[in-house]
mmCIF file of C-alpha atoms in Angstrom:
data_model
loop_
_atom_site.group_PDB
_atom_site.id
_atom_site.type_symbol
_atom_site.label_atom_id
_atom_site.label_comp_id
_atom_site.label_asym_id
_atom_site.label_seq_id
_atom_site.Cartn_x
_atom_site.Cartn_y
_atom_site.Cartn_z
ATOM 1 C CA MET M 1 39.753 4.600 -4.666
ATOM 2 C CA ARG M 2 37.739 2.229 -2.518
ATOM 3 C CA LEU M 3 34.611 0.543 -3.915
ATOM 4 C CA HIS M 4 31.568 0.986 -1.685
ATOM 5 C CA VAL M 5 29.354 -2.090 -1.346
ATOM 6 C CA ALA M 6 25.860 -1.048 -0.295
ATOM 7 C CA GLY M 7 24.239 -4.488 -0.479
ATOM 8 C CA PRO M 8 26.657 -7.363 0.157
ATOM 9 C CA LYS M 9 24.016 -10.064 -0.439
ATOM 10 C CA ASP M 10 23.226 -8.678 -3.885
ATOM 11 C CA VAL M 11 26.905 -8.350 -4.756
ATOM 12 C CA TRP M 12 27.650 -11.942 -3.803
ATOM 13 C CA ALA M 13 24.510 -13.220 -5.520
ATOM 14 C CA GLY M 14 25.499 -11.322 -8.658
ATOM 15 C CA LEU M 15 29.013 -12.753 -8.592
ATOM 16 C CA ILE M 16 27.647 -16.284 -8.161
ATOM 17 C CA TYR M 17 25.214 -15.825 -11.078
ATOM 18 C CA ILE M 18 27.978 -14.439 -13.275
ATOM 19 C CA ALA M 19 30.323 -17.312 -12.358
ATOM 20 C CA PHE M 20 27.722 -20.024 -13.023
ATOM 21 C CA GLY M 21 26.573 -18.344 -16.229
ATOM 22 C CA GLY M 22 30.159 -18.036 -17.420
ATOM 23 C CA LEU M 23 30.886 -21.687 -16.648
ATOM 24 C CA MET M 24 27.680 -22.733 -18.385
ATOM 25 C CA PHE M 25 28.535 -20.686 -21.478
ATOM 26 C CA TRP M 26 32.062 -22.081 -21.548
ATOM 27 C CA GLY M 27 30.715 -25.622 -21.224
ATOM 28 C CA ALA M 28 28.306 -25.064 -24.125
ATOM 29 C CA LEU M 29 31.031 -23.855 -26.493
ATOM 30 C CA GLY M 30 31.737 -27.436 -27.542
ATOM 31 C CA TYR M 31 28.242 -27.783 -29.011
ATOM 32 C CA ARG M 32 26.994 -26.468 -32.342
ATOM 33 C CA LEU M 33 25.018 -23.217 -31.933
ATOM 34 C CA GLY M 34 22.636 -23.271 -34.907
ATOM 35 C CA THR M 35 20.119 -20.464 -35.440
ATOM 36 C CA ALA M 36 16.949 -19.327 -33.681
ATOM 37 C CA GLY M 37 14.899 -21.142 -36.318
ATOM 38 C CA ARG M 38 17.039 -24.269 -36.318
ATOM 39 C CA MET M 39 18.595 -24.532 -32.877
ATOM 40 C CA GLY M 40 21.642 -26.665 -32.338
ATOM 41 C CA PRO M 41 22.445 -28.433 -29.069
ATOM 42 C CA GLY M 42 24.455 -25.446 -27.840
ATOM 43 C CA TYR M 43 21.826 -22.785 -28.511
ATOM 44 C CA PHE M 44 19.621 -23.145 -25.428
ATOM 45 C CA PRO M 45 22.485 -23.539 -22.893
ATOM 46 C CA ARG M 46 24.191 -20.436 -24.283
ATOM 47 C CA VAL M 47 20.998 -18.373 -24.191
ATOM 48 C CA LEU M 48 20.371 -19.455 -20.586
ATOM 49 C CA ALA M 49 23.983 -18.664 -19.713
ATOM 50 C CA VAL M 50 23.716 -15.157 -21.155
ATOM 51 C CA ILE M 51 20.453 -14.583 -19.255
ATOM 52 C CA LEU M 52 22.099 -15.815 -16.043
ATOM 53 C CA VAL M 53 25.083 -13.491 -16.537
ATOM 54 C CA ALA M 54 22.726 -10.566 -17.254
ATOM 55 C CA ILE M 55 20.793 -11.254 -14.054
ATOM 56 C CA GLY M 56 24.124 -11.414 -12.228
ATOM 57 C CA VAL M 57 25.248 -8.064 -13.615
ATOM 58 C CA VAL M 58 21.952 -6.456 -12.573
ATOM 59 C CA ALA M 59 22.260 -7.920 -9.052
ATOM 60 C CA LEU M 60 25.912 -6.850 -8.808
ATOM 61 C CA VAL M 61 25.188 -3.267 -9.877
ATOM 62 C CA ARG M 62 22.182 -3.155 -7.559
ATOM 63 C CA GLY M 63 24.384 -4.290 -4.687
ATOM 64 C CA LEU M 64 26.801 -1.468 -5.389
ATOM 65 C CA ILE M 65 24.090 1.192 -5.601
ATOM 66 C CA VAL M 66 21.135 0.194 -3.373
ATOM 67 C CA ARG M 67 21.564 -0.381 0.342
ATOM 68 C CA GLY M 68 20.771 -4.004 1.147
ATOM 69 C CA GLU M 69 21.068 -6.659 3.783
ATOM 70 C CA ARG M 70 24.286 -7.729 5.408
ATOM 71 C CA ILE M 71 25.458 -11.316 5.243
ATOM 72 C CA ASP M 72 25.004 -12.744 8.714
ATOM 73 C CA GLY M 73 26.055 -16.268 7.867
ATOM 74 C CA ILE M 74 25.340 -19.149 5.564
ATOM 75 C CA ALA M 75 22.133 -21.104 6.046
ATOM 76 C CA TRP M 76 23.739 -24.539 5.754
ATOM 77 C CA LYS M 77 20.608 -26.654 6.263
ATOM 78 C CA PRO M 78 18.537 -25.031 3.466
ATOM 79 C CA LEU M 79 21.582 -25.011 1.198
ATOM 80 C CA ALA M 80 22.147 -28.721 1.801
ATOM 81 C CA LEU M 81 18.454 -29.556 1.305
ATOM 82 C CA ILE M 82 18.241 -27.708 -2.010
ATOM 83 C CA LEU M 83 21.456 -29.298 -3.259
ATOM 84 C CA ALA M 84 20.248 -32.722 -2.082
ATOM 85 C CA SER M 85 16.921 -32.267 -3.869
ATOM 86 C CA SER M 86 18.720 -31.644 -7.174
ATOM 87 C CA VAL M 87 20.975 -34.666 -6.699
ATOM 88 C CA LEU M 88 17.995 -36.799 -5.693
ATOM 89 C CA PHE M 89 16.113 -35.703 -8.828
ATOM 90 C CA GLY M 90 19.034 -36.774 -10.993
ATOM 91 C CA LEU M 91 19.339 -40.124 -9.252
ATOM 92 C CA LEU M 92 15.614 -40.884 -9.353
ATOM 93 C CA LEU M 93 14.756 -39.727 -12.876
ATOM 94 C CA GLU M 94 15.747 -42.881 -14.769
ATOM 95 C CA ARG M 95 14.896 -45.409 -12.056
ATOM 96 C CA ALA M 96 11.655 -43.978 -10.639
ATOM 97 C CA GLY M 97 10.555 -41.687 -13.471
ATOM 98 C CA LEU M 98 9.725 -38.021 -13.847
ATOM 99 C CA VAL M 99 6.680 -38.091 -11.544
ATOM 100 C CA VAL M 100 8.515 -39.524 -8.516
ATOM 101 C CA ALA M 101 11.657 -37.469 -9.199
ATOM 102 C CA LEU M 102 9.631 -34.243 -9.289
ATOM 103 C CA VAL M 103 7.790 -35.141 -6.091
ATOM 104 C CA ALA M 104 11.133 -35.730 -4.353
ATOM 105 C CA LEU M 105 12.626 -32.528 -5.808
ATOM 106 C CA VAL M 106 9.728 -30.349 -4.707
ATOM 107 C CA LEU M 107 9.210 -31.848 -1.242
ATOM 108 C CA VAL M 108 12.886 -31.907 -0.261
ATOM 109 C CA SER M 109 13.608 -28.413 -1.594
ATOM 110 C CA ALA M 110 10.383 -27.004 -0.072
ATOM 111 C CA SER M 111 11.385 -28.395 3.313
ATOM 112 C CA ALA M 112 14.281 -25.923 3.228
ATOM 113 C CA SER M 113 11.793 -23.108 3.830
ATOM 114 C CA LYS M 114 10.470 -22.317 7.291
ATOM 115 C CA GLU M 115 7.179 -21.178 5.752
ATOM 116 C CA PHE M 116 6.387 -24.363 3.818
ATOM 117 C CA ARG M 117 3.251 -26.201 4.895
ATOM 118 C CA PHE M 118 2.021 -29.389 3.240
ATOM 119 C CA ASP M 119 -1.597 -28.398 2.692
ATOM 120 C CA PRO M 120 -4.166 -28.907 -0.102
ATOM 121 C CA LYS M 121 -2.888 -25.836 -2.014
ATOM 122 C CA ALA M 122 0.653 -27.219 -1.964
ATOM 123 C CA VAL M 123 -0.565 -30.615 -3.191
ATOM 124 C CA ALA M 124 -2.555 -28.942 -5.981
ATOM 125 C CA GLY M 125 0.515 -26.962 -7.003
ATOM 126 C CA LEU M 126 2.634 -30.102 -7.021
ATOM 127 C CA VAL M 127 0.104 -31.989 -9.141
ATOM 128 C CA ALA M 128 -0.132 -29.046 -11.558
ATOM 129 C CA LEU M 129 3.657 -28.841 -11.828
ATOM 130 C CA ILE M 130 3.954 -32.559 -12.562
ATOM 131 C CA GLY M 131 1.155 -32.386 -15.136
ATOM 132 C CA PHE M 132 2.762 -29.392 -16.837
ATOM 133 C CA CYS M 133 6.227 -31.014 -16.936
ATOM 134 C CA VAL M 134 4.878 -34.264 -18.371
ATOM 135 C CA ALA M 135 2.771 -32.426 -20.956
ATOM 136 C CA ALA M 136 5.421 -29.884 -21.944
ATOM 137 C CA PHE M 137 8.648 -31.856 -21.824
ATOM 138 C CA VAL M 138 7.748 -35.499 -22.411
ATOM 139 C CA LYS M 139 4.673 -35.163 -24.638
ATOM 140 C CA GLY M 140 5.173 -31.726 -26.234
ATOM 141 C CA LEU M 141 8.933 -31.526 -26.727
ATOM 142 C CA GLY M 142 9.583 -35.261 -26.839
ATOM 143 C CA VAL M 143 12.345 -35.176 -24.220
ATOM 144 C CA PRO M 144 13.288 -38.818 -23.617
ATOM 145 C CA MET M 145 12.428 -39.025 -19.909
ATOM 146 C CA PRO M 146 10.418 -41.875 -18.444
ATOM 147 C CA ILE M 147 7.176 -40.770 -16.837
ATOM 148 C CA LEU M 148 7.336 -43.893 -14.679
ATOM 149 C CA GLY M 149 10.770 -45.430 -14.279
ATOM 150 C CA THR M 150 11.938 -49.023 -14.183
ATOM 151 C CA TRP M 151 11.056 -49.298 -10.496
ATOM 152 C CA LEU M 152 7.404 -48.560 -11.270
ATOM 153 C CA GLU M 153 6.982 -50.537 -14.519
ATOM 154 C CA PRO M 154 4.849 -53.203 -12.791
ATOM 155 C CA LEU M 155 2.357 -50.452 -11.896
ATOM 156 C CA ALA M 156 2.293 -49.199 -15.497
ATOM 157 C CA VAL M 157 1.095 -52.635 -16.629
ATOM 158 C CA LEU M 158 -1.862 -52.393 -14.243
ATOM 159 C CA ALA M 159 -2.911 -48.968 -15.560
ATOM 160 C CA PRO M 160 -5.532 -48.911 -18.351
#
């Protein structure tokens, strides 16, 4: 019996989600799970991994049932830009701080899209994203990330 693939893009996307979710879950097995009320370091990565696998299963099944787009080729430039933006974020976070790292992440990854335009709405969205991340992660959750990194410490002294 031959399996009919109606939507190859969805099938491949589903397989990629399942693979990454499985790897993430496997990587989190070395950490203590805890409970929902008292989460251990492995709780959140495992929950995200299960969600990622579930999304992958839905995409895979959809690709087998619903007719979708063919795969014409791989868009290498957008793929490289999105990967580079993630690497750049990781490299800049400690040295330049969360604000600069997020600006680099958003601008480099957004440049992967043909539709992206750097206009006032995009700037407002970027400022809102940075404000939310600082408020939620650094201030609210206490994640030890510098808002301004070591490169920008002289500017922090000048601020009131």
